[in-house]
Coordinates of C-alpha atoms in Angstrom, one line a residue:
M1 CA -133.8 123.4 -15.4
S2 CA -133.0 125.7 -18.3
Y3 CA -134.1 129.0 -19.7
R4 CA -133.4 129.8 -23.4
F5 CA -133.9 133.2 -25.0
K6 CA -134.3 133.7 -28.7
G7 CA -134.4 137.5 -28.4
A8 CA -135.1 140.3 -25.9
P9 CA -137.2 139.0 -23.0
R10 CA -140.9 139.8 -23.1
Q11 CA -142.7 140.5 -19.8
H12 CA -144.9 137.6 -18.8
A13 CA -147.2 137.5 -15.8
L14 CA -146.7 134.4 -13.6
A15 CA -149.5 132.8 -11.7
A16 CA -150.0 134.3 -8.2
A17 CA -148.7 131.3 -6.4
T18 CA -145.6 131.2 -8.6
L19 CA -145.1 135.0 -8.0
A20 CA -145.2 134.4 -4.3
A21 CA -142.8 131.5 -4.4
L22 CA -140.3 133.0 -6.8
S23 CA -140.0 136.6 -5.8
C24 CA -142.1 138.1 -8.6
V25 CA -139.4 137.9 -11.2
A26 CA -140.7 138.4 -14.8
M27 CA -139.5 136.1 -17.6
S28 CA -140.2 135.4 -21.2
A29 CA -143.0 133.1 -22.3
S30 CA -140.5 130.9 -24.2
A31 CA -138.4 130.5 -21.0
A32 CA -141.4 129.6 -18.9
D33 CA -142.1 126.7 -21.2
R34 CA -138.7 125.3 -20.4
I35 CA -138.8 125.4 -16.6
D36 CA -138.0 122.1 -14.9
L37 CA -138.8 122.5 -11.3
A38 CA -138.1 118.8 -10.7
A39 CA -134.4 119.5 -11.4
L40 CA -134.0 121.8 -8.5
A41 CA -136.1 119.4 -6.3
N42 CA -133.3 116.9 -6.3
A43 CA -131.2 118.8 -3.8
D44 CA -131.7 121.0 -0.8
S45 CA -129.2 123.6 -1.7
H46 CA -127.7 125.1 -4.8
D47 CA -124.7 127.3 -5.5
Q48 CA -123.3 126.7 -9.0
F49 CA -124.9 127.6 -12.3
I50 CA -124.0 127.4 -16.0
V51 CA -124.5 130.6 -18.0
K52 CA -124.2 130.8 -21.8
Y53 CA -123.8 134.3 -23.2
R54 CA -124.5 134.9 -26.8
D55 CA -121.6 134.9 -29.2
G56 CA -120.5 138.5 -29.8
S57 CA -122.0 139.8 -26.6
A58 CA -120.0 142.1 -24.3
A59 CA -120.0 139.6 -21.5
R60 CA -118.7 136.8 -23.8
S61 CA -115.8 139.0 -25.1
N62 CA -113.7 139.5 -21.9
A63 CA -113.5 138.8 -18.2
A64 CA -114.3 142.4 -17.1
N65 CA -117.5 142.6 -19.0
L66 CA -118.5 139.1 -17.7
S67 CA -117.8 140.3 -14.1
R68 CA -120.0 143.4 -14.6
S69 CA -122.8 141.3 -15.9
L70 CA -122.7 138.9 -13.0
D71 CA -122.5 141.8 -10.5
S72 CA -125.6 143.3 -12.1
A73 CA -127.5 140.0 -11.7
A74 CA -126.4 139.6 -8.1
A75 CA -127.4 143.2 -7.3
G76 CA -130.9 142.6 -8.6
F77 CA -131.3 139.5 -6.5
S78 CA -132.5 139.5 -2.9
G79 CA -133.1 136.2 -1.2
K80 CA -134.4 136.1 2.3
G81 CA -133.0 139.7 2.8
R82 CA -129.4 138.6 2.2
A83 CA -127.1 140.0 -0.4
L84 CA -125.4 137.7 -2.8
G85 CA -122.1 137.7 -4.8
L86 CA -121.5 135.7 -8.0
K87 CA -118.0 134.5 -8.9
H88 CA -116.9 133.2 -12.3
L89 CA -115.2 129.8 -12.0
R90 CA -114.3 128.9 -15.5
R91 CA -115.4 128.6 -19.1
I92 CA -116.3 125.1 -20.2
G93 CA -115.7 123.4 -23.6
T94 CA -119.2 124.3 -24.9
G95 CA -118.5 128.0 -24.5
A96 CA -120.7 128.4 -21.4
D97 CA -119.4 129.7 -18.1
V98 CA -119.7 128.2 -14.6
V99 CA -120.5 130.7 -11.9
Q100 CA -120.8 130.3 -8.1
A101 CA -123.0 132.0 -5.7
G102 CA -121.5 133.4 -2.5
R103 CA -123.7 131.1 -0.4
K104 CA -125.9 128.1 -0.6
L105 CA -129.4 128.8 -2.0
D106 CA -132.6 127.0 -1.4
R107 CA -134.8 126.0 -4.3
A108 CA -136.9 129.2 -4.5
E109 CA -133.8 131.4 -4.2
A110 CA -132.0 129.4 -6.9
Q111 CA -135.0 129.8 -9.2
S112 CA -135.1 133.5 -8.5
L113 CA -131.4 134.0 -9.2
M114 CA -131.6 132.1 -12.5
Q115 CA -134.4 134.3 -13.6
Q116 CA -132.5 137.4 -12.6
I117 CA -129.5 136.3 -14.7
A118 CA -131.7 135.5 -17.6
L119 CA -133.1 139.0 -17.7
D120 CA -129.9 140.0 -19.4
P121 CA -130.8 139.9 -23.1
S122 CA -127.2 138.7 -23.9
V123 CA -127.8 135.5 -21.9
E124 CA -128.7 132.6 -24.2
Y125 CA -129.5 130.2 -21.4
V126 CA -128.9 129.5 -17.7
E127 CA -129.2 126.3 -15.8
E128 CA -128.1 124.8 -12.5
N129 CA -124.7 123.0 -12.5
A130 CA -126.6 119.9 -11.5
R131 CA -125.0 116.8 -10.0
M132 CA -125.1 113.4 -11.7
T133 CA -124.7 110.0 -10.0
A134 CA -123.8 106.6 -11.4
F135 CA -126.6 104.4 -12.6
F136 CA -126.1 101.0 -10.9
T137 CA -127.6 98.6 -8.5
P138 CA -124.9 96.4 -6.9
D139 CA -125.8 92.7 -7.0
D140 CA -123.6 90.2 -5.1
T141 CA -124.8 87.1 -7.0
R142 CA -121.7 85.8 -8.8
F143 CA -121.7 83.9 -12.0
G144 CA -118.8 81.9 -13.3
E145 CA -119.4 83.1 -16.8
Q146 CA -120.8 86.2 -18.5
W147 CA -124.2 85.2 -19.8
G148 CA -124.5 88.5 -21.6
Y149 CA -122.2 87.5 -24.3
G150 CA -124.1 84.4 -25.3
A151 CA -127.2 83.7 -27.4
S152 CA -129.4 85.0 -24.6
G153 CA -127.4 88.2 -24.5
I154 CA -125.7 90.2 -27.3
N155 CA -124.3 87.2 -29.2
A156 CA -120.8 88.4 -28.9
S157 CA -119.2 85.0 -28.9
Q158 CA -120.1 84.7 -32.6
A159 CA -119.3 88.3 -33.3
W160 CA -115.7 87.8 -32.2
D161 CA -115.0 85.7 -35.3
V162 CA -115.6 88.9 -37.3
S163 CA -114.4 91.7 -35.1
T164 CA -112.7 92.3 -31.7
G165 CA -112.6 96.1 -31.8
T166 CA -109.0 96.4 -32.8
G167 CA -107.9 100.0 -33.3
V168 CA -111.0 101.6 -31.7
V169 CA -110.9 103.9 -28.7
V170 CA -113.8 104.0 -26.2
A171 CA -114.0 106.7 -23.6
V172 CA -115.6 105.7 -20.3
I173 CA -116.9 108.8 -18.5
D174 CA -117.3 107.6 -15.0
T175 CA -115.6 107.3 -11.6
G176 CA -112.2 106.7 -13.1
I177 CA -110.2 103.5 -13.1
T178 CA -108.4 101.2 -10.6
S179 CA -105.4 99.0 -11.5
H180 CA -106.5 95.6 -12.6
S181 CA -104.3 92.9 -14.3
D182 CA -107.3 91.9 -16.4
L183 CA -107.8 95.4 -17.7
N184 CA -104.5 97.4 -17.6
A185 CA -103.2 96.4 -21.0
N186 CA -106.2 98.0 -22.7
I187 CA -106.2 101.3 -20.8
L188 CA -104.9 104.5 -22.4
P189 CA -104.0 107.8 -20.6
G190 CA -107.2 109.5 -19.4
Y191 CA -108.0 112.6 -17.3
D192 CA -109.6 113.6 -14.0
F193 CA -112.2 116.3 -14.7
I194 CA -113.5 116.6 -11.1
S195 CA -112.9 120.3 -10.3
D196 CA -113.9 120.1 -6.7
S197 CA -110.9 118.7 -4.7
T198 CA -113.1 117.5 -1.9
A199 CA -115.2 115.4 -4.2
A200 CA -112.1 114.3 -6.1
R201 CA -110.3 113.2 -2.9
D202 CA -107.0 113.9 -4.5
S203 CA -106.4 117.4 -3.0
N204 CA -105.9 119.1 -6.3
G205 CA -109.1 119.0 -8.4
R206 CA -108.5 118.4 -12.1
D207 CA -105.4 116.6 -13.2
S208 CA -104.1 114.1 -15.7
N209 CA -104.5 111.1 -13.3
P210 CA -107.9 109.4 -13.8
A211 CA -107.3 107.0 -10.9
D212 CA -110.5 106.3 -8.9
Q213 CA -110.0 107.5 -5.4
G214 CA -113.3 106.1 -4.2
D215 CA -116.8 107.5 -4.2
W216 CA -117.7 106.4 -0.6
F217 CA -119.6 108.7 1.7
A218 CA -120.7 108.7 5.3
A219 CA -124.2 108.9 6.7
G220 CA -125.5 112.5 6.5
E221 CA -123.2 113.4 3.6
C222 CA -124.4 113.9 0.0
G223 CA -127.9 114.8 1.3
V224 CA -128.9 111.3 2.4
S225 CA -129.1 109.6 5.8
Y226 CA -127.3 106.4 4.9
S227 CA -123.6 105.6 4.2
N228 CA -122.2 103.9 1.1
N229 CA -119.0 102.2 0.2
S230 CA -117.0 102.9 -2.9
S231 CA -118.5 101.4 -6.1
W232 CA -115.5 101.3 -8.4
H233 CA -118.1 101.8 -11.0
G234 CA -115.8 102.9 -13.8
T235 CA -113.6 99.9 -13.4
H236 CA -116.6 97.6 -13.7
V237 CA -117.9 99.4 -16.8
A238 CA -114.5 99.5 -18.4
G239 CA -114.2 95.7 -17.9
T240 CA -117.4 95.1 -19.8
V241 CA -116.2 97.3 -22.6
A242 CA -112.7 95.9 -23.0
A243 CA -111.3 93.5 -20.4
V244 CA -108.3 91.6 -21.5
T245 CA -109.4 88.3 -23.0
N246 CA -107.9 85.0 -23.9
N247 CA -105.4 85.4 -21.0
A248 CA -106.5 82.3 -19.0
K249 CA -108.0 84.4 -16.2
G250 CA -110.9 86.5 -15.2
V251 CA -113.5 87.9 -17.6
A252 CA -113.9 88.9 -21.2
G253 CA -114.6 92.3 -22.7
T254 CA -117.2 93.0 -25.4
A255 CA -114.6 94.6 -27.6
Y256 CA -111.5 93.1 -26.1
N257 CA -109.0 94.4 -28.6
A258 CA -110.3 98.0 -28.3
K259 CA -108.7 100.5 -25.9
V260 CA -110.3 102.5 -23.1
V261 CA -109.7 106.1 -22.2
P262 CA -110.9 106.5 -18.6
V263 CA -112.4 110.0 -17.9
R264 CA -113.1 110.7 -14.2
V265 CA -116.1 112.9 -13.5
L266 CA -117.8 111.1 -10.5
G267 CA -116.4 111.2 -7.0
K268 CA -117.8 111.8 -3.6
C269 CA -121.5 112.7 -4.0
G270 CA -121.4 112.2 -7.8
G271 CA -120.3 114.8 -10.3
T272 CA -121.4 118.1 -11.8
L273 CA -122.9 118.9 -15.1
A274 CA -120.1 121.3 -16.1
D275 CA -117.4 118.7 -15.4
I276 CA -119.2 116.1 -17.3
A277 CA -119.8 118.4 -20.3
D278 CA -116.1 119.2 -20.4
A279 CA -115.3 115.5 -20.2
I280 CA -117.5 114.8 -23.2
T281 CA -115.9 117.6 -25.1
W282 CA -112.3 116.5 -24.3
A283 CA -113.0 112.8 -24.8
S284 CA -114.3 113.4 -28.3
G285 CA -111.3 115.5 -29.3
G286 CA -112.6 119.0 -28.5
T287 CA -110.8 121.8 -26.7
V288 CA -111.3 122.5 -23.0
S289 CA -109.5 125.5 -21.6
G290 CA -106.6 124.6 -19.3
V291 CA -106.7 120.9 -20.2
P292 CA -104.1 119.3 -22.5
A293 CA -105.5 117.9 -25.7
N294 CA -106.7 114.3 -25.7
A295 CA -104.0 112.3 -27.5
N296 CA -106.4 109.5 -28.1
P297 CA -109.8 110.9 -29.2
A298 CA -112.6 108.4 -28.8
E299 CA -114.9 107.0 -31.5
V300 CA -117.3 105.9 -28.8
I301 CA -118.3 107.5 -25.5
N302 CA -119.9 105.4 -22.7
M303 CA -121.9 107.3 -20.1
S304 CA -123.3 105.0 -17.4
L305 CA -124.5 107.9 -15.3
G306 CA -127.2 110.5 -15.1
G307 CA -129.8 112.4 -13.1
S308 CA -133.3 113.6 -13.4
G309 CA -134.7 116.6 -15.4
A310 CA -134.7 117.8 -18.9
C311 CA -131.5 117.3 -21.0
G312 CA -130.6 121.0 -20.8
S313 CA -128.6 123.2 -23.1
T314 CA -125.2 122.3 -21.5
Y315 CA -125.5 118.6 -21.9
Q316 CA -127.0 118.9 -25.4
A317 CA -124.3 121.3 -26.6
A318 CA -121.5 119.0 -25.4
I319 CA -123.2 115.9 -26.9
D320 CA -123.8 117.7 -30.2
G321 CA -120.2 118.7 -30.3
A322 CA -119.1 115.1 -29.8
V323 CA -121.5 113.8 -32.4
G324 CA -120.3 116.5 -34.8
R325 CA -116.8 115.1 -34.4
G326 CA -118.1 111.7 -35.4
V327 CA -118.3 110.2 -31.9
T328 CA -121.2 107.8 -31.0
V329 CA -122.5 108.6 -27.5
V330 CA -124.0 105.7 -25.6
V331 CA -125.9 106.4 -22.4
A332 CA -127.8 104.5 -19.7
A333 CA -131.6 104.8 -19.5
G334 CA -131.6 104.8 -15.6
N335 CA -132.8 102.4 -12.9
N336 CA -135.8 104.1 -11.3
N337 CA -138.6 102.2 -13.0
G338 CA -139.7 105.4 -14.6
N339 CA -139.9 107.0 -18.0
A340 CA -136.4 107.7 -19.3
S341 CA -137.8 110.9 -20.8
N342 CA -137.3 112.3 -17.3
A343 CA -133.7 111.2 -17.0
R344 CA -130.7 113.0 -18.4
P345 CA -128.6 112.4 -20.5
A346 CA -130.9 109.5 -21.5
N347 CA -133.4 112.1 -22.9
C348 CA -130.9 114.1 -24.8
N349 CA -130.9 114.2 -28.6
N350 CA -128.3 112.4 -30.7
V351 CA -127.5 109.7 -28.1
I352 CA -128.1 105.9 -28.1
T353 CA -130.1 105.2 -24.9
V354 CA -129.9 101.7 -23.5
G355 CA -132.4 99.8 -21.3
A356 CA -131.5 96.6 -19.4
V357 CA -132.8 93.0 -19.7
D358 CA -132.1 89.9 -17.7
S359 CA -131.1 86.5 -19.0
A360 CA -134.7 85.7 -19.9
G361 CA -134.9 88.8 -22.0
K362 CA -137.3 90.5 -19.6
R363 CA -136.9 94.1 -18.4
S364 CA -134.4 94.0 -15.6
V365 CA -135.6 94.2 -12.0
W366 CA -133.2 94.7 -9.2
S367 CA -135.6 95.5 -6.3
S368 CA -139.2 96.6 -5.8
T369 CA -138.2 100.2 -6.8
Q370 CA -135.2 99.6 -9.0
K371 CA -136.0 98.5 -12.5
S372 CA -134.8 99.5 -15.9
N373 CA -136.2 102.8 -17.1
Y374 CA -138.4 102.7 -20.2
G375 CA -140.2 104.8 -22.7
T376 CA -139.9 106.0 -26.3
V377 CA -136.4 107.6 -25.7
V378 CA -134.9 104.2 -25.1
D379 CA -133.4 102.9 -28.3
V380 CA -132.2 99.4 -27.6
A381 CA -131.8 96.9 -24.7
A382 CA -128.7 94.9 -23.5
P383 CA -127.8 92.6 -20.6
G384 CA -128.0 94.5 -17.3
S385 CA -128.7 91.8 -14.6
N386 CA -125.9 89.9 -12.8
I387 CA -123.1 91.2 -15.0
L388 CA -119.7 90.0 -14.0
S389 CA -116.8 92.3 -14.5
T390 CA -113.6 93.7 -13.1
L391 CA -113.7 95.5 -9.8
N392 CA -111.7 96.4 -6.6
S393 CA -112.0 95.0 -3.1
G394 CA -111.6 98.3 -1.2
T395 CA -114.5 99.5 0.8
T396 CA -113.4 103.2 0.7
T397 CA -109.9 103.6 -0.8
P398 CA -108.6 101.2 -3.4
G399 CA -107.7 97.7 -2.3
S400 CA -106.7 94.6 -4.3
E401 CA -108.2 93.8 -7.7
S402 CA -111.3 91.6 -7.7
Y403 CA -114.4 90.7 -9.7
A404 CA -118.1 91.1 -8.9
S405 CA -121.5 91.0 -10.5
Y406 CA -123.4 94.3 -10.7
G407 CA -126.8 95.1 -12.1
G408 CA -128.2 98.2 -13.8
T409 CA -128.5 100.0 -17.0
S410 CA -124.9 101.1 -16.3
M411 CA -124.0 97.5 -17.0
A412 CA -126.1 97.3 -20.1
T413 CA -124.6 100.4 -21.7
P414 CA -121.0 99.2 -22.0
H415 CA -122.2 96.1 -23.8
V416 CA -123.6 98.4 -26.5
A417 CA -120.6 100.7 -26.5
G418 CA -118.5 97.6 -27.0
V419 CA -120.6 96.5 -30.0
V420 CA -120.2 100.0 -31.5
A421 CA -116.5 99.5 -31.2
L422 CA -116.8 96.1 -33.0
L423 CA -118.7 97.8 -35.8
Q424 CA -116.3 100.6 -36.2
A425 CA -113.3 98.2 -36.3
K426 CA -114.9 96.1 -39.1
S427 CA -116.3 99.0 -41.2
A428 CA -114.1 100.0 -44.1
T429 CA -114.8 103.6 -43.3
P430 CA -116.1 105.0 -40.0
K431 CA -119.8 105.0 -39.6
T432 CA -121.6 108.2 -38.4
P433 CA -123.4 108.1 -35.1
A434 CA -126.7 108.2 -36.9
Q435 CA -125.6 105.2 -39.1
I436 CA -124.5 103.2 -36.0
E437 CA -127.9 103.8 -34.3
T438 CA -129.7 102.6 -37.4
I439 CA -127.6 99.5 -37.7
L440 CA -128.1 98.6 -34.0
K441 CA -131.9 99.1 -34.2
N442 CA -132.3 97.2 -37.5
T443 CA -130.4 94.2 -36.3
V444 CA -131.7 93.6 -32.8
R445 CA -132.9 90.3 -31.6
A446 CA -136.6 90.3 -30.8
F447 CA -137.5 90.2 -27.1
P448 CA -138.5 86.6 -26.2
T449 CA -141.7 88.1 -24.7
T450 CA -143.1 91.6 -25.1
P451 CA -141.6 93.7 -22.2
D452 CA -144.0 95.0 -19.6
Q453 CA -142.8 98.5 -20.6
P454 CA -141.1 99.6 -23.9
I455 CA -137.3 99.4 -23.7
G456 CA -136.2 99.8 -27.2
A457 CA -136.4 98.1 -30.6
G458 CA -135.0 94.8 -29.1
I459 CA -131.9 93.3 -27.7
V460 CA -128.6 94.3 -29.4
D461 CA -127.2 91.4 -31.5
A462 CA -123.5 92.0 -32.1
K463 CA -123.2 89.3 -34.8
A464 CA -126.2 90.4 -36.7
A465 CA -125.0 94.0 -36.6
L466 CA -121.6 93.0 -38.0
D467 CA -123.2 90.8 -40.6
S468 CA -125.2 93.8 -41.9
L469 CA -122.0 95.5 -42.9
G470 CA -121.2 92.8 -45.4
G471 CA -117.8 91.7 -46.7
G472 CA -114.8 91.1 -44.6
T473 CA -113.2 87.9 -43.3
P474 CA -113.0 86.4 -39.8
N475 CA -110.2 87.8 -37.7
P476 CA -107.3 85.4 -37.1
G477 CA -106.1 84.5 -33.6
T478 CA -107.7 83.2 -30.5
Q479 CA -111.5 83.3 -30.0
T480 CA -113.9 82.4 -27.2
Y481 CA -117.1 80.5 -27.7
S482 CA -119.7 80.1 -24.9
N483 CA -122.9 78.4 -24.0
A484 CA -124.8 79.8 -21.0
A485 CA -127.9 77.7 -21.3
D486 CA -128.7 75.7 -18.1
V487 CA -128.7 71.8 -18.5
S488 CA -130.0 69.7 -15.6
I489 CA -127.8 66.8 -14.5
P490 CA -129.8 63.7 -13.6
D491 CA -128.9 62.1 -10.3
N492 CA -126.9 58.8 -10.4
N493 CA -126.9 58.5 -14.2
S494 CA -123.7 57.4 -15.8
V495 CA -124.8 58.3 -19.3
G496 CA -124.9 62.0 -18.3
V497 CA -126.0 65.1 -20.3
T498 CA -124.2 67.3 -22.8
S499 CA -124.1 71.0 -23.7
S500 CA -122.9 71.9 -27.2
I501 CA -120.9 74.7 -28.8
V502 CA -120.7 75.0 -32.6
V503 CA -117.5 76.4 -34.1
S504 CA -117.5 77.5 -37.7
G505 CA -115.6 79.8 -40.1
R506 CA -112.2 78.8 -38.7
S507 CA -109.4 77.0 -40.3
G508 CA -106.8 74.6 -39.0
N509 CA -106.5 72.8 -35.7
A510 CA -107.1 74.0 -32.1
T511 CA -104.2 75.0 -29.9
S512 CA -102.1 73.0 -27.5
S513 CA -103.2 75.2 -24.7
A514 CA -106.9 75.5 -25.3
Q515 CA -108.9 76.8 -22.3
V516 CA -112.1 75.1 -21.2
A517 CA -113.9 77.2 -18.6
V518 CA -116.6 75.3 -16.7
N519 CA -119.3 76.5 -14.3
I520 CA -121.3 73.6 -12.8
V521 CA -123.6 74.1 -9.9
H522 CA -123.8 70.8 -7.9
T523 CA -123.9 70.0 -4.2
Y524 CA -121.2 67.3 -4.4
Q525 CA -118.1 67.4 -6.7
G526 CA -117.2 63.9 -5.9
D527 CA -120.2 62.5 -7.7
L528 CA -119.2 64.1 -11.1
V529 CA -117.3 63.1 -14.2
V530 CA -116.8 65.9 -16.6
D531 CA -115.5 65.4 -20.2
L532 CA -114.9 67.5 -23.3
I533 CA -115.9 65.8 -26.4
A534 CA -114.3 66.9 -29.7
P535 CA -116.2 67.0 -33.0
D536 CA -114.7 63.7 -34.0
G537 CA -115.8 62.0 -30.8
S538 CA -112.4 62.2 -29.0
V539 CA -112.9 62.4 -25.2
Y540 CA -110.8 64.6 -22.9
N541 CA -111.4 64.1 -19.3
L542 CA -111.5 67.3 -17.2
H543 CA -112.8 66.1 -13.8
N544 CA -113.1 62.6 -12.4
R545 CA -115.0 62.4 -9.1
A546 CA -112.4 64.5 -7.3
G547 CA -113.1 67.2 -4.6
G548 CA -115.2 65.1 -2.2
G549 CA -118.1 67.0 -0.7
T550 CA -117.1 70.4 -2.1
D551 CA -119.9 72.3 -3.9
N552 CA -119.8 73.3 -7.5
I553 CA -117.1 73.2 -10.2
V554 CA -116.0 76.6 -11.3
Q555 CA -112.7 76.1 -13.0
T556 CA -110.7 76.7 -16.2
Y557 CA -108.8 73.7 -17.6
T558 CA -105.9 73.8 -20.1
V559 CA -106.2 71.1 -22.7
N560 CA -103.9 70.1 -25.6
L561 CA -106.3 70.0 -28.6
S562 CA -103.7 70.5 -31.3
S563 CA -104.8 67.3 -33.0
E564 CA -108.4 68.5 -33.3
P565 CA -109.8 70.6 -36.2
L566 CA -111.4 73.8 -34.9
N567 CA -114.7 73.6 -36.8
G568 CA -117.5 71.3 -35.6
T569 CA -119.7 70.6 -32.6
W570 CA -117.9 70.5 -29.3
K571 CA -119.7 69.1 -26.3
L572 CA -119.3 69.3 -22.5
R573 CA -120.5 66.0 -21.0
V574 CA -121.3 65.7 -17.3
S575 CA -122.5 62.6 -15.5
D576 CA -123.5 62.0 -11.9
R577 CA -122.1 58.7 -10.7
A578 CA -123.8 58.5 -7.2
S579 CA -127.1 59.2 -5.6
L580 CA -128.6 62.0 -3.5
D581 CA -126.9 65.2 -4.8
T582 CA -128.1 67.1 -7.9
G583 CA -127.2 70.1 -9.9
Y584 CA -126.9 71.6 -13.4
I585 CA -124.5 72.9 -16.0
N586 CA -124.7 76.6 -15.6
S587 CA -122.3 77.6 -18.5
W588 CA -119.1 76.8 -20.2
S589 CA -116.8 78.1 -22.8
L590 CA -114.0 77.2 -25.2
T591 CA -111.0 79.5 -26.0
F592 CA -108.6 78.5 -28.8

């Protein structure tokens, strides 16, 4: 909820019902048009607010004047017959101030206090320091490969011949980061912006350590009746952006030669608007009082988080500041099966808002109530169902590194942020955020079928976006090529079936340590013979009826292909040599 005043407030009569509910406080007509009661409805109590005083005003000039202004507002407020004090906490990077009430307020009291503060003509706007939460829907279905990088996703496997994100920095504003050997090499120093030490779980509030301490909570905490384990959401998102790739283990990142600056804003019960606004400012190279400058300003910011309500002045000011510094801000549309115009920061101006699709190109559905948000504010769509990435095994505090499949627009967003990194790395001169948005929209892949609700111009296509830049030559070095299309394996058929990968634009031969990653779903390994067939017809056996009755083959094989030219059609051939058990090729990839 936000009030904005263009000049001295004019008295405006509220409806009788509103007068009764909100203590008869008068306000300007322009402010009334900007009331978002739904924003206050998301919590039972409220105690922090963001106040922006006009540049040049007395309250803006020094602490004493600011204190007097707050004392005046508190003196004019009377909620349930109890006096109230207002304390100044800090000034955030956008120039607004965070203030705290002396006690928790209910919705009507919070509304009344905000109106009382807004009666000061030097106040430009006032809004609640609302709490945001991560946009994600955990999904424990695990895939051996990341379908989102193939032809049914963002077509990254072809894009990597052109750009891998080298030299670009992506800030992931989220829960922080956990140590992971498939991610650490691409992580730069970040910052912990959680100002509440209880929510931060590190006993000291803001500091230079962005390590994720866990966002778990017990039943009855955070205003809900259920408990929840730690999500390690930031680690999952960061892995999709830039997991270490071509290291013979784990998963690939969208822009795997880019670097990630982890910025921690979400802890126990989420994170506050003021902390997130400061994180946006800092990540983009702006100045935040009391925080050292970011040594690695981002070119892209990923925000897989949000809450309901209008964008608000604080969010918009922080985003506009980042965009003004040339930073592209990519945000999640949300998972509530609603119009994203009611979700922030998805509904803010100057952001790229991302919806989610599944492997069939349909709007993602995670449960009866959790589906990708939609609407005209959604710009593009990207893979958001069953997305495999880096994670941690701890249920509360950090444990060992792991991998897991999650679903949500949170998972779609880093695919797009990664593509932005690919674009900026290839572009001769940095593209503006507006130019990046235009490129993404103009080069999308059409939805296979029209979505049941609008979720953007189409599905982001990394290769097409890069091709639109023109010029350039393929990057040297190791590349990964994938095919995630399912191929049924006939029972007791020695001829078998094949799945193909076409490699082009390369020169020379493959390596002596090429990696062939195979994901075959089958109820009896001992029936199967699996071969890699080179473009010239040479056969390299990978699996020959080993494993007995073990289900499935999910394995990466190292093969000496140094005698084989890179370019051409490579095939994975699978034959079932006995009766009864059946299955299919789920996906496979070549790395050389």
